[in-house]
GROMACS .gro file of C-alpha atoms in nm:
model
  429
    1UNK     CA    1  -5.274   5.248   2.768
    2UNK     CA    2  -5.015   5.412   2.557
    3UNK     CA    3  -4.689   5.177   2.453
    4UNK     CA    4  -4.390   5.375   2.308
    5UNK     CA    5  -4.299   5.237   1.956
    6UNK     CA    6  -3.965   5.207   2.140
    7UNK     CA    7  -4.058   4.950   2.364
    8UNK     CA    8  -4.248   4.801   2.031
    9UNK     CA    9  -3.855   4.798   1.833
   10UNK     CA   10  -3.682   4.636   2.128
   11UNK     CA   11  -3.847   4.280   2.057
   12UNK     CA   12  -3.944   4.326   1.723
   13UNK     CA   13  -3.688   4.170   1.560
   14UNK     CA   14  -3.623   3.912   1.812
   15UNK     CA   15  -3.932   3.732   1.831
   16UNK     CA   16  -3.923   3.699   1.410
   17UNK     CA   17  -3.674   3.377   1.384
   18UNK     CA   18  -3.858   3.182   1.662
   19UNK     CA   19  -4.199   3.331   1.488
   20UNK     CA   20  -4.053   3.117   1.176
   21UNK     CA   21  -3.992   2.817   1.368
   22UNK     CA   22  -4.395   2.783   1.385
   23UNK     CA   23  -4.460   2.645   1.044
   24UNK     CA   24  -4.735   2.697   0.895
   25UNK     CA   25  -5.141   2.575   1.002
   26UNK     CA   26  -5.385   2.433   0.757
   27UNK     CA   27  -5.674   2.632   0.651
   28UNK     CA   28  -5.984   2.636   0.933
   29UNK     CA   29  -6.329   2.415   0.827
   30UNK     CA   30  -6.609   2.617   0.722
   31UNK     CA   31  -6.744   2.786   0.989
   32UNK     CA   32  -7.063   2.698   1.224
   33UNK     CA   33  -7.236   2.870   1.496
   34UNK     CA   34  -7.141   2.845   1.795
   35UNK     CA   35  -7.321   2.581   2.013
   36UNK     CA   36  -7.430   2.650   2.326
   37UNK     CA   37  -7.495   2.352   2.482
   38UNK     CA   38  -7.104   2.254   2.407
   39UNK     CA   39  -6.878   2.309   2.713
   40UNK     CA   40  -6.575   2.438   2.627
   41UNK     CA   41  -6.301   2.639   2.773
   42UNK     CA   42  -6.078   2.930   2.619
   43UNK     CA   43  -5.774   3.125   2.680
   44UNK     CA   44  -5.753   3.503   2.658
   45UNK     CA   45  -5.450   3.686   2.670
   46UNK     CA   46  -5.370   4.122   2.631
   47UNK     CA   47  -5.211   4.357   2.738
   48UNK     CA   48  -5.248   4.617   2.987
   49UNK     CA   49  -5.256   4.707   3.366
   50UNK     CA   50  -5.484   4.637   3.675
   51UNK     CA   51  -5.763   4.886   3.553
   52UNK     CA   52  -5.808   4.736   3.195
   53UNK     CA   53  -5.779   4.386   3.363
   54UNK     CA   54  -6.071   4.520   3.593
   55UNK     CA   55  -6.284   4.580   3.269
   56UNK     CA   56  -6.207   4.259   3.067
   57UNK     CA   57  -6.345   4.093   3.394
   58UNK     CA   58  -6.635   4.302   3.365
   59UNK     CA   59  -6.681   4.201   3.039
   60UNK     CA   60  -6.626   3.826   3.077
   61UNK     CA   61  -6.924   3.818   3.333
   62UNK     CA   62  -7.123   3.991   3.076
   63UNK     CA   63  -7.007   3.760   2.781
   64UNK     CA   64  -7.093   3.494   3.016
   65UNK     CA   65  -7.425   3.542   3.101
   66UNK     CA   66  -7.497   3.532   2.725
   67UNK     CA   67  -7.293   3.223   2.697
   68UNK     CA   68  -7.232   3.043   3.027
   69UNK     CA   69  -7.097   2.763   2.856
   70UNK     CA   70  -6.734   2.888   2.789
   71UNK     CA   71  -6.543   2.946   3.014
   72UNK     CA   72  -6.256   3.229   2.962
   73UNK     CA   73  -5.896   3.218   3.121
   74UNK     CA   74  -5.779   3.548   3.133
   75UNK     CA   75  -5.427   3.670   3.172
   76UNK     CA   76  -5.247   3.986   3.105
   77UNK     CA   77  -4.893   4.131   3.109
   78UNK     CA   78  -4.699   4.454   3.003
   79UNK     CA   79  -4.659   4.542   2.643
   80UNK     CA   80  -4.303   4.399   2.625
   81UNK     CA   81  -4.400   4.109   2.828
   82UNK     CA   82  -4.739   3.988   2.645
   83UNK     CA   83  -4.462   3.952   2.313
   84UNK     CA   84  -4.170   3.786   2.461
   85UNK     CA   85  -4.464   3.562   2.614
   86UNK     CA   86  -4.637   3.493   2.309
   87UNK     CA   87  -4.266   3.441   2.058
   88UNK     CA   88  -4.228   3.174   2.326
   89UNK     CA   89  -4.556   2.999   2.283
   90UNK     CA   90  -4.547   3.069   1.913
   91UNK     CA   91  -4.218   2.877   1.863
   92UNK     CA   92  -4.472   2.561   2.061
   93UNK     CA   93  -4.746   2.660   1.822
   94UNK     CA   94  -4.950   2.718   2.155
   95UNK     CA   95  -5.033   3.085   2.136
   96UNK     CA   96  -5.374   3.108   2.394
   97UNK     CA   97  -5.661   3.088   2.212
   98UNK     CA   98  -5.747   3.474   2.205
   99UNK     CA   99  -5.512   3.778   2.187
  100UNK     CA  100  -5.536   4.143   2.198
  101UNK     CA  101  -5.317   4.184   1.902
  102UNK     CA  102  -5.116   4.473   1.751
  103UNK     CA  103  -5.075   4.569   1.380
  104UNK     CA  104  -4.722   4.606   1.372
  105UNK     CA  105  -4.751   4.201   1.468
  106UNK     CA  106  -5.009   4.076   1.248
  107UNK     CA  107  -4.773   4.054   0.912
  108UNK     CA  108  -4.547   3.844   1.078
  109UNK     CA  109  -4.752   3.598   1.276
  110UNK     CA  110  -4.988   3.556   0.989
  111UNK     CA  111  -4.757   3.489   0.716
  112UNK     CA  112  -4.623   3.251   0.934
  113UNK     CA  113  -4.952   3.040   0.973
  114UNK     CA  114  -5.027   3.148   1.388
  115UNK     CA  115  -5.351   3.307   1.347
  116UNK     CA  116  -5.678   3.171   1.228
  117UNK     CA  117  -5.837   3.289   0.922
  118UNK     CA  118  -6.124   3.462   1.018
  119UNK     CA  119  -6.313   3.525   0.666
  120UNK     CA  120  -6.508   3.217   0.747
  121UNK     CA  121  -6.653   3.372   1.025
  122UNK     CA  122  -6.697   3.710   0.923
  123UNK     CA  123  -7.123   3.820   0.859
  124UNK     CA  124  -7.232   3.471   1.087
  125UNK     CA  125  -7.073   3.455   1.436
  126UNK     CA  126  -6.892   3.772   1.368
  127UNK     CA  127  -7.109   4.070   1.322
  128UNK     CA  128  -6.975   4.292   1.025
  129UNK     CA  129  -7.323   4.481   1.014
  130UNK     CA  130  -7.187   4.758   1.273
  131UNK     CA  131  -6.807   4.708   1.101
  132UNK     CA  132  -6.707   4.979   0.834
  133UNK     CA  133  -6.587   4.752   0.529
  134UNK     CA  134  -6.224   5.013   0.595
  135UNK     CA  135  -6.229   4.881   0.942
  136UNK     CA  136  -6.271   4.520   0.820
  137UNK     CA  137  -5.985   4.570   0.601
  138UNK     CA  138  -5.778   4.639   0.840
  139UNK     CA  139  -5.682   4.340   0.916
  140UNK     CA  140  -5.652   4.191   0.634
  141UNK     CA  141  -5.322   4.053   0.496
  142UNK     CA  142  -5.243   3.868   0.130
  143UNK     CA  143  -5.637   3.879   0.093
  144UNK     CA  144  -5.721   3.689   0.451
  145UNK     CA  145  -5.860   3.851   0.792
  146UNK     CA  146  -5.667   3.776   1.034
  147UNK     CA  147  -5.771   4.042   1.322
  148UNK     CA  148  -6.076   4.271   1.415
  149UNK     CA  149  -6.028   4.608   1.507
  150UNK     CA  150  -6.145   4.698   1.829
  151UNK     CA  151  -6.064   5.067   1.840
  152UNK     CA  152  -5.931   5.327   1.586
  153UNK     CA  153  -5.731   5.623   1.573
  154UNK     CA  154  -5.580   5.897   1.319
  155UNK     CA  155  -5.283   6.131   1.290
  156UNK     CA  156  -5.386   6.474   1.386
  157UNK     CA  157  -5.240   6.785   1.527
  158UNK     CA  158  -5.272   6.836   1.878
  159UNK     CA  159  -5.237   7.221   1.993
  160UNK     CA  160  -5.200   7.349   2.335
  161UNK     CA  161  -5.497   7.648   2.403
  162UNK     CA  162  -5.294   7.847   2.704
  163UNK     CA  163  -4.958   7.845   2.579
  164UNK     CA  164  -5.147   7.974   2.197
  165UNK     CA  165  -5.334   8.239   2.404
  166UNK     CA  166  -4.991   8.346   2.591
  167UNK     CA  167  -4.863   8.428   2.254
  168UNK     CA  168  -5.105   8.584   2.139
  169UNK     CA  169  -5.134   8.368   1.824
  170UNK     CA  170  -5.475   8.173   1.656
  171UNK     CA  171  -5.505   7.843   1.621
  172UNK     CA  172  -5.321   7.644   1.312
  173UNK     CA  173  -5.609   7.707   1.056
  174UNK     CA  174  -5.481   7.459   0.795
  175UNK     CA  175  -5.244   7.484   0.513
  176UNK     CA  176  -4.907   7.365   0.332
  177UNK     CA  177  -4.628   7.243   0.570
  178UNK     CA  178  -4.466   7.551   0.504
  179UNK     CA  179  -4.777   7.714   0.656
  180UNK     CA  180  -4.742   7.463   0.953
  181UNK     CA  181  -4.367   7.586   0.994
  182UNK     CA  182  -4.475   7.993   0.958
  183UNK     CA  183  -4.718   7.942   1.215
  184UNK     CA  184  -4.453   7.762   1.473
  185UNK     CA  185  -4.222   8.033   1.369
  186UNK     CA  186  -4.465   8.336   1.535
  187UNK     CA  187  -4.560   8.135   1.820
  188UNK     CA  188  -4.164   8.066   1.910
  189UNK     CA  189  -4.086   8.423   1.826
  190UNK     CA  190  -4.416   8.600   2.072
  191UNK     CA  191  -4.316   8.345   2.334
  192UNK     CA  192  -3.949   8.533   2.514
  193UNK     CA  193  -3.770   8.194   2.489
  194UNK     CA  194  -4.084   8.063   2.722
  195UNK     CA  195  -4.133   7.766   2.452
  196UNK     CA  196  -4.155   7.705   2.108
  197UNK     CA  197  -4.370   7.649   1.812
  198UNK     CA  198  -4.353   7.304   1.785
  199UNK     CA  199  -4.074   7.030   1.729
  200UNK     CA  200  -3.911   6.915   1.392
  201UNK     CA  201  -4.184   6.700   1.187
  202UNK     CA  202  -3.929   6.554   0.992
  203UNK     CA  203  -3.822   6.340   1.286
  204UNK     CA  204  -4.157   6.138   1.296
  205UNK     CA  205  -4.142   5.840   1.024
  206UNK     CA  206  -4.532   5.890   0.968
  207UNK     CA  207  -4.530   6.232   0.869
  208UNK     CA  208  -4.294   6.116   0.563
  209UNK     CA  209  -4.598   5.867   0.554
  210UNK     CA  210  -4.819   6.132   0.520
  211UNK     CA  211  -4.622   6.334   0.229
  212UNK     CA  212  -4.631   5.988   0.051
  213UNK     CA  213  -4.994   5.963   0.028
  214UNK     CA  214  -5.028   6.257  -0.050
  215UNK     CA  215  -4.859   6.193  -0.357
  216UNK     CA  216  -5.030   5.860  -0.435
  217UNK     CA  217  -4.776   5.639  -0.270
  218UNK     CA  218  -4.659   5.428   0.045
  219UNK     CA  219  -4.410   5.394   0.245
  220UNK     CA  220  -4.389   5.036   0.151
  221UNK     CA  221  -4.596   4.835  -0.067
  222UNK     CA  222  -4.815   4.525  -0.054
  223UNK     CA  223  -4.534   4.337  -0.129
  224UNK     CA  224  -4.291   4.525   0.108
  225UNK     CA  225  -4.053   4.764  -0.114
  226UNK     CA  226  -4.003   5.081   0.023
  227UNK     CA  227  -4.200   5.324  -0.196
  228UNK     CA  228  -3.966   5.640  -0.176
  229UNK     CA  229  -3.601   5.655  -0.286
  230UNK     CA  230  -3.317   5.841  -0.132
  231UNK     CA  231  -3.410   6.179  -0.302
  232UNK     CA  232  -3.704   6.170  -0.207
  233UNK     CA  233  -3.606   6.086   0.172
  234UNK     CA  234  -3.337   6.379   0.188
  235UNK     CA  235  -3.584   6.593   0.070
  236UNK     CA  236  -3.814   6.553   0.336
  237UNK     CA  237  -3.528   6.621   0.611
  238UNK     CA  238  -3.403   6.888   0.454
  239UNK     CA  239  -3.773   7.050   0.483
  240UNK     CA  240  -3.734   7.089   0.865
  241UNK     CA  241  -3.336   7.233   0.872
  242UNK     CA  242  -3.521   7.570   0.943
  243UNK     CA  243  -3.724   7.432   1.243
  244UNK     CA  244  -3.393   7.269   1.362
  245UNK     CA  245  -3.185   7.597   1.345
  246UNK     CA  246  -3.453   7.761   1.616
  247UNK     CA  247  -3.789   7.748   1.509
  248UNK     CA  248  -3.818   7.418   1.678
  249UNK     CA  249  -3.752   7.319   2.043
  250UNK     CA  250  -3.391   7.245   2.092
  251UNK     CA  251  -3.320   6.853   2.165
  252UNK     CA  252  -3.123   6.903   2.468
  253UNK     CA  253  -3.410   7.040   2.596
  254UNK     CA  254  -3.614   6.747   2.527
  255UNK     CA  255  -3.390   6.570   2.676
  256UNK     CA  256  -3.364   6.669   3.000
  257UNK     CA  257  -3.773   6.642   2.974
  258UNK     CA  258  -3.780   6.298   2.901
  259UNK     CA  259  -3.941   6.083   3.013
  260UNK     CA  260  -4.208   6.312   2.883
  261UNK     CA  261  -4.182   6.472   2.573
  262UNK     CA  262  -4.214   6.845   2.459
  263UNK     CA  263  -4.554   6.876   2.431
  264UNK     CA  264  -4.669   6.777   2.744
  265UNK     CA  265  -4.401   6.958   2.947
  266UNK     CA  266  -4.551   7.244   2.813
  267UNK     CA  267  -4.223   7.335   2.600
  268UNK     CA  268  -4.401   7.327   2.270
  269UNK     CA  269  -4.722   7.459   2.118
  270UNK     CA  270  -4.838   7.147   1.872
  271UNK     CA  271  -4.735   6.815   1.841
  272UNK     CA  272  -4.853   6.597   1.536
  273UNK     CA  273  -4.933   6.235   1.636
  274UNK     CA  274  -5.183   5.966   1.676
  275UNK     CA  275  -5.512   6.129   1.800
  276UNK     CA  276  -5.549   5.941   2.123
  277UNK     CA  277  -5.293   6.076   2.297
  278UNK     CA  278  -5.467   6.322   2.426
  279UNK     CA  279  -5.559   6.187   2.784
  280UNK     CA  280  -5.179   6.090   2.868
  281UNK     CA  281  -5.130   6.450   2.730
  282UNK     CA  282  -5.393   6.624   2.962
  283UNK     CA  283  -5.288   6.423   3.231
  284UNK     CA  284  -4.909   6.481   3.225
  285UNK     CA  285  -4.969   6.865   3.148
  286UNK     CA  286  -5.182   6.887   3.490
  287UNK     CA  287  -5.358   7.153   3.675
  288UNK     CA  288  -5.464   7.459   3.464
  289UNK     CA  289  -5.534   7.206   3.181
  290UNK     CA  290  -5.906   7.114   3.085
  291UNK     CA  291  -5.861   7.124   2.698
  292UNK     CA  292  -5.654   7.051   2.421
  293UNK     CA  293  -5.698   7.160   2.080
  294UNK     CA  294  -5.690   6.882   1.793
  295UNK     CA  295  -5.729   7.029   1.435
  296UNK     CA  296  -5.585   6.812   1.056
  297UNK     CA  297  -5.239   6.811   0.990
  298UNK     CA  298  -5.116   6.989   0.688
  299UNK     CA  299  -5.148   6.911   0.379
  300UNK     CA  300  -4.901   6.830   0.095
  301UNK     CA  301  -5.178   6.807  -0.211
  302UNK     CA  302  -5.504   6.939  -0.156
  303UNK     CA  303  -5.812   6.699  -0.230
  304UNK     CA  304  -5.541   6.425  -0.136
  305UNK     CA  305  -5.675   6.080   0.087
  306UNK     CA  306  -5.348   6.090   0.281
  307UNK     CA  307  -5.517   6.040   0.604
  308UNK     CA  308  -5.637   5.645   0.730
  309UNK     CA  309  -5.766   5.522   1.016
  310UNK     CA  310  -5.503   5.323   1.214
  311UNK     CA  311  -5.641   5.024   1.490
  312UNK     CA  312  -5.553   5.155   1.835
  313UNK     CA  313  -5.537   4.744   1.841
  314UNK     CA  314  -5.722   4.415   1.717
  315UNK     CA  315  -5.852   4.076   1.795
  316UNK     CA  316  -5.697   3.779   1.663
  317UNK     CA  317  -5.772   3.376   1.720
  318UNK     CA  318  -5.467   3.154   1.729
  319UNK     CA  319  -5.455   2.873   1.431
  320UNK     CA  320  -5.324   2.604   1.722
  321UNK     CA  321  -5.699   2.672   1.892
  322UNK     CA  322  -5.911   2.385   1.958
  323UNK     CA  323  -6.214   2.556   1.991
  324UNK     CA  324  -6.260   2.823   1.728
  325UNK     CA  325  -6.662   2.873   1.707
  326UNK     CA  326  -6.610   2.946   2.051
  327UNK     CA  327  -6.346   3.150   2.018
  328UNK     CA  328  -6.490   3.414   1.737
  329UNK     CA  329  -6.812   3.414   1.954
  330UNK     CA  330  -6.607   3.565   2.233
  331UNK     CA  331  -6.428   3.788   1.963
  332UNK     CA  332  -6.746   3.916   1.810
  333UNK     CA  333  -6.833   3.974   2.175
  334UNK     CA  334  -6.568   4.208   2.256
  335UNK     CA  335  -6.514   4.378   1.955
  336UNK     CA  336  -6.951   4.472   1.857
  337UNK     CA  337  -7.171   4.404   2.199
  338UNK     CA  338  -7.320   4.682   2.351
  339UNK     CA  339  -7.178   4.577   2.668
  340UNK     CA  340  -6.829   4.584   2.606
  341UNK     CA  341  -6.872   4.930   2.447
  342UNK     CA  342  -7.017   5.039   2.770
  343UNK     CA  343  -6.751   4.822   2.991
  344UNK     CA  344  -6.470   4.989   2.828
  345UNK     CA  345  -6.554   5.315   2.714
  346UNK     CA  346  -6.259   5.427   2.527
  347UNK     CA  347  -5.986   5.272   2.761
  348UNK     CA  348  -5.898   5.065   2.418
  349UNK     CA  349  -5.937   5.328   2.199
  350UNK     CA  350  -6.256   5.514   2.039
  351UNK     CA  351  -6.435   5.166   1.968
  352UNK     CA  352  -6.472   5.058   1.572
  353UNK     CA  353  -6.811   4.903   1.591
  354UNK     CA  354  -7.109   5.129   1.553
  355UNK     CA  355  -7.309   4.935   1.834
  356UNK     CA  356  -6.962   4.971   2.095
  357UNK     CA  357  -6.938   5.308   2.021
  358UNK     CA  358  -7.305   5.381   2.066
  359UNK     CA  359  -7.304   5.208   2.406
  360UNK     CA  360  -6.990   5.358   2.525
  361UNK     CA  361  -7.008   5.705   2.792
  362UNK     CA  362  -6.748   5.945   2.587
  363UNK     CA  363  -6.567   6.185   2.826
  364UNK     CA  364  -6.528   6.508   2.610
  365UNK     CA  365  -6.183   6.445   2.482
  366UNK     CA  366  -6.319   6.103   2.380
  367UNK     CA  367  -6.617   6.342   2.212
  368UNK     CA  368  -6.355   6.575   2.072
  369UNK     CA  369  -6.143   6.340   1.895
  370UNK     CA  370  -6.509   6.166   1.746
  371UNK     CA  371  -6.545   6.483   1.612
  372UNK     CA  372  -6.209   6.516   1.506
  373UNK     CA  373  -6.214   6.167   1.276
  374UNK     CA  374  -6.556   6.270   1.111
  375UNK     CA  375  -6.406   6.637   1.037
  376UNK     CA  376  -6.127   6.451   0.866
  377UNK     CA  377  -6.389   6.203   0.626
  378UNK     CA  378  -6.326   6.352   0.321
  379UNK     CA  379  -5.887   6.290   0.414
  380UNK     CA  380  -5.954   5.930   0.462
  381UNK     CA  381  -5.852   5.693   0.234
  382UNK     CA  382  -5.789   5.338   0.253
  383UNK     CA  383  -5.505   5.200   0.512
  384UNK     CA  384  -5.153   5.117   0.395
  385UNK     CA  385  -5.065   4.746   0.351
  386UNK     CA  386  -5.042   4.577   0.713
  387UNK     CA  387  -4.661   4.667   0.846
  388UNK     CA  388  -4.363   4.469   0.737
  389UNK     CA  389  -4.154   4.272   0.912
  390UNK     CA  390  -3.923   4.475   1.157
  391UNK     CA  391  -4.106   4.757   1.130
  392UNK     CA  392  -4.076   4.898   1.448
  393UNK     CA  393  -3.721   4.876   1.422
  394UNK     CA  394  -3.703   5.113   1.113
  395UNK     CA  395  -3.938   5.333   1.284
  396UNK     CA  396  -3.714   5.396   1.577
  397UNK     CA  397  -3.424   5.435   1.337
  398UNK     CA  398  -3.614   5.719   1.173
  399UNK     CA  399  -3.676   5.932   1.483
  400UNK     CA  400  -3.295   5.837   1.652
  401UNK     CA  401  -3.181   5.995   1.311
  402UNK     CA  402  -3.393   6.266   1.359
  403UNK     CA  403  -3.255   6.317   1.693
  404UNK     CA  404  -2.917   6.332   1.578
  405UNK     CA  405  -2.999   6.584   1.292
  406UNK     CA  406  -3.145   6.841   1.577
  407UNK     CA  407  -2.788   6.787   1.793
  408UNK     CA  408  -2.640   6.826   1.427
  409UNK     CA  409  -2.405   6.545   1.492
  410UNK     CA  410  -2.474   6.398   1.105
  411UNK     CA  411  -2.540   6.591   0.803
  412UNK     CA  412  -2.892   6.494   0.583
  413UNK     CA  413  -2.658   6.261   0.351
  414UNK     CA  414  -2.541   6.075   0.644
  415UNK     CA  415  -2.884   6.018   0.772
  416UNK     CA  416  -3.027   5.904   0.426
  417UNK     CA  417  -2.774   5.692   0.402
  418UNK     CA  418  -2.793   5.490   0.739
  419UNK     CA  419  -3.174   5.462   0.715
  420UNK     CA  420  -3.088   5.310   0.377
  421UNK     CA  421  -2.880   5.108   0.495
  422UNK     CA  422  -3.086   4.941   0.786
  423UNK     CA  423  -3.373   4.903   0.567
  424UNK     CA  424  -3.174   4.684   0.322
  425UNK     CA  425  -3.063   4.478   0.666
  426UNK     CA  426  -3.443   4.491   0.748
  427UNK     CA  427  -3.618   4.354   0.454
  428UNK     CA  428  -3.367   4.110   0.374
  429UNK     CA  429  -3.324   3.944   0.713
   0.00000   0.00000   0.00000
């Protein structure tokens, strides 16, 4: 299920002070196995709709025909919901005992002592055999796991086949962002004012991300300082001014689109973005659409490890639970069995573990963007630190600036300067 990073910004900030009410949870016992003759009863909680309900049932009556012993309370709510939900429990230190968790939300509720360390468990009731040691690190923050990846996902460039073939114009075959912005330039010009190219790049917060890497940094470090200045920022918006005076599709019009976006109204050609949005995509685009094409964004420094592998989301255990053995058994369970890769397919996500993703039926997008992630090996490098604090707030800044840049309403100087601004109120709250 896809959650817009908007929804993400609207209670990110306001579930950190009652977050920091929680205090702080001594450090778990040395881990066991879990033992089966012990009755105990846990609490899961994610998020979701009726289908993905329907196949965490399915996967409970697996999981407990293994272990018939614990018993699992499911429950599961909207995006926005499942956080207010859980800043309320977490303020009671009674978060359930496991969550579906998101990475923009593990920095904050670990540092704050609400999840359980899960090194202890990691190789014994936890699997790590079928576990990539860069999936594994995932979700790890100040040197402690606190969440398993269930699914991954990378930044790619998703192209639309028809409206290329329409224009008469080949598919993006690599190259400098300059390149990227020539090729949008021929498709916009072939297409009679039909559509256009592509949209500005410079509105999107991770393909500044991407530029970083490239160049050996971050967007913000281990120990949370942003890792670009403001030259460095204007820079990158001034890149896409020539995108924004007509190359690119003009806001307005993705406006009155909304709430779809350009891409899958069929208004532009390519849209760079995480690489599984391509269902919603294919779905929203409709009849006459079978395929999509998904090729590597461009590049800023060749040889460069600017691409990572990003969890669609993660498991976590709560620090408050009473029954942890228990509770990474069901983890392990969800995250490596072959029956949960087979349960859920890709409905999370391309699964991380080697055994899910074995197990699991891959329709061919699902195929396509497998493909996709091992064409892209040698881009891979290791995953930025774990978010910050607040930042899905600073995300949304970044693309309402952008927005205002393509109505022209502020100059570059005005945007560097509020993003600047909100990031000191950001990482100094």
């Amino acid at each position: 299920m896809f959650i817009s990073k908007r929804a993400l910004a609207a209670v990110a900030l306001a579930t950190g002070s009652a977050i920091a009410l929680a205090g702080c949870a001594g450090s778990p016992e040395p881990a066991g196995t879990y033992d089966p003759d012990e009755k105990v009863s846990i609490d899961l909680a994610f998020w979701g709709n009726d289908v993905r309900a329907d196949l965490y049932n399915k996967a409970i009556e697996a999981f407990n025909e293994k272990y018939p012993n614990i018993t699992v309370n499911s429950s599961f709510l909207t995006f926005p919901e499942f956080w207010e939900k859980r800043q309320t429990e977490a303020a009671g230190k009674n978060l359930p005992d496991v969550m579906q968790f998101d990475y923009s939300y593990l920095r904050q509720y670990s540092e704050n002592g609400l999840l359980l360390d899960l090194d202890p468990y990691l190789g014994g009731i936890i699997e790590t055999d079928p576990l990539p040691q860069n999936i594994l690190d995932i979700g790890v923050v100040n040197d402690t796991t606190y969440g398993i990846a269930t699914s991954t996902n990378a930044w790619g460039l998703f192209t639309n086949p028809v409206l290329l073939e329409q224009a008469g114009v080949d598919e993006f075959a690599g190259g400098s962002w300059d390149d990227y912005t020539a090729w949008m330039s021929e498709i916009t010009d072939a297409s009679g004012g039909e559509f256009w190219g592509g949209s500005d790049y410079t509105g999107r917060i991770q393909n500044f991300e991407l530029q970083l890497r490239s160049e050996g940094g971050e967007l913000f470090t281990e120990e949370g300082e942003p890792g670009f200045d403001e030259a460095r920022l204007k820079a990158f918006w001034e890149e896409g001014q020539s995108i924004r005076d007509g190359i690119g599709v003009p806001q307005q019009t993705v406006e009155e689109a909304l709430p779809l976006g350009g891409f899958d109204t069929a208004l532009t050609a390519s849209e760079l973005t995480w690489d599984n949005f391509g269902a919603g995509y294919l779905g929203n685009l409709g009849e006459g659409y079978t395929e999509l094409g998904l090729v590597a964004p461009p590049v800023t420094e060749e040889g460069a490890k600017d691409l990572y592998l990003k969890p669609s989301m993660l498991h976590s255990i709560a620090a408050n639970t009473d029954a942890p053995e228990a509770a990474a058994t069901l983890v392990n369970f969800l995250v490596n069995s072959p029956e949960a890769g087979e349960i859920f397919g890709t409905n999370r996500g391309l699964p991380a573990s080697e055994t899910a993703l074995a197990a699991a039926d891959l329709d061919p997008l699902s195929q396509q963007v497998k493909d996709y992630e091992a064409s892209i090996a040698d881009r891979l490098g290791d995953a930025p630190p774990v978010p910050i604090v607040g930042y899905g707030s600073l995300e949304e800044k970044f693309r309402q600036l952008g927005v205002e840049l393509n109505f022209g309403t502020i100059t570059v100087d005005e945007a560097v300067s509020q993003f600047f601004t909100e990031m000191d109120v950001v990482l100094n709250q």
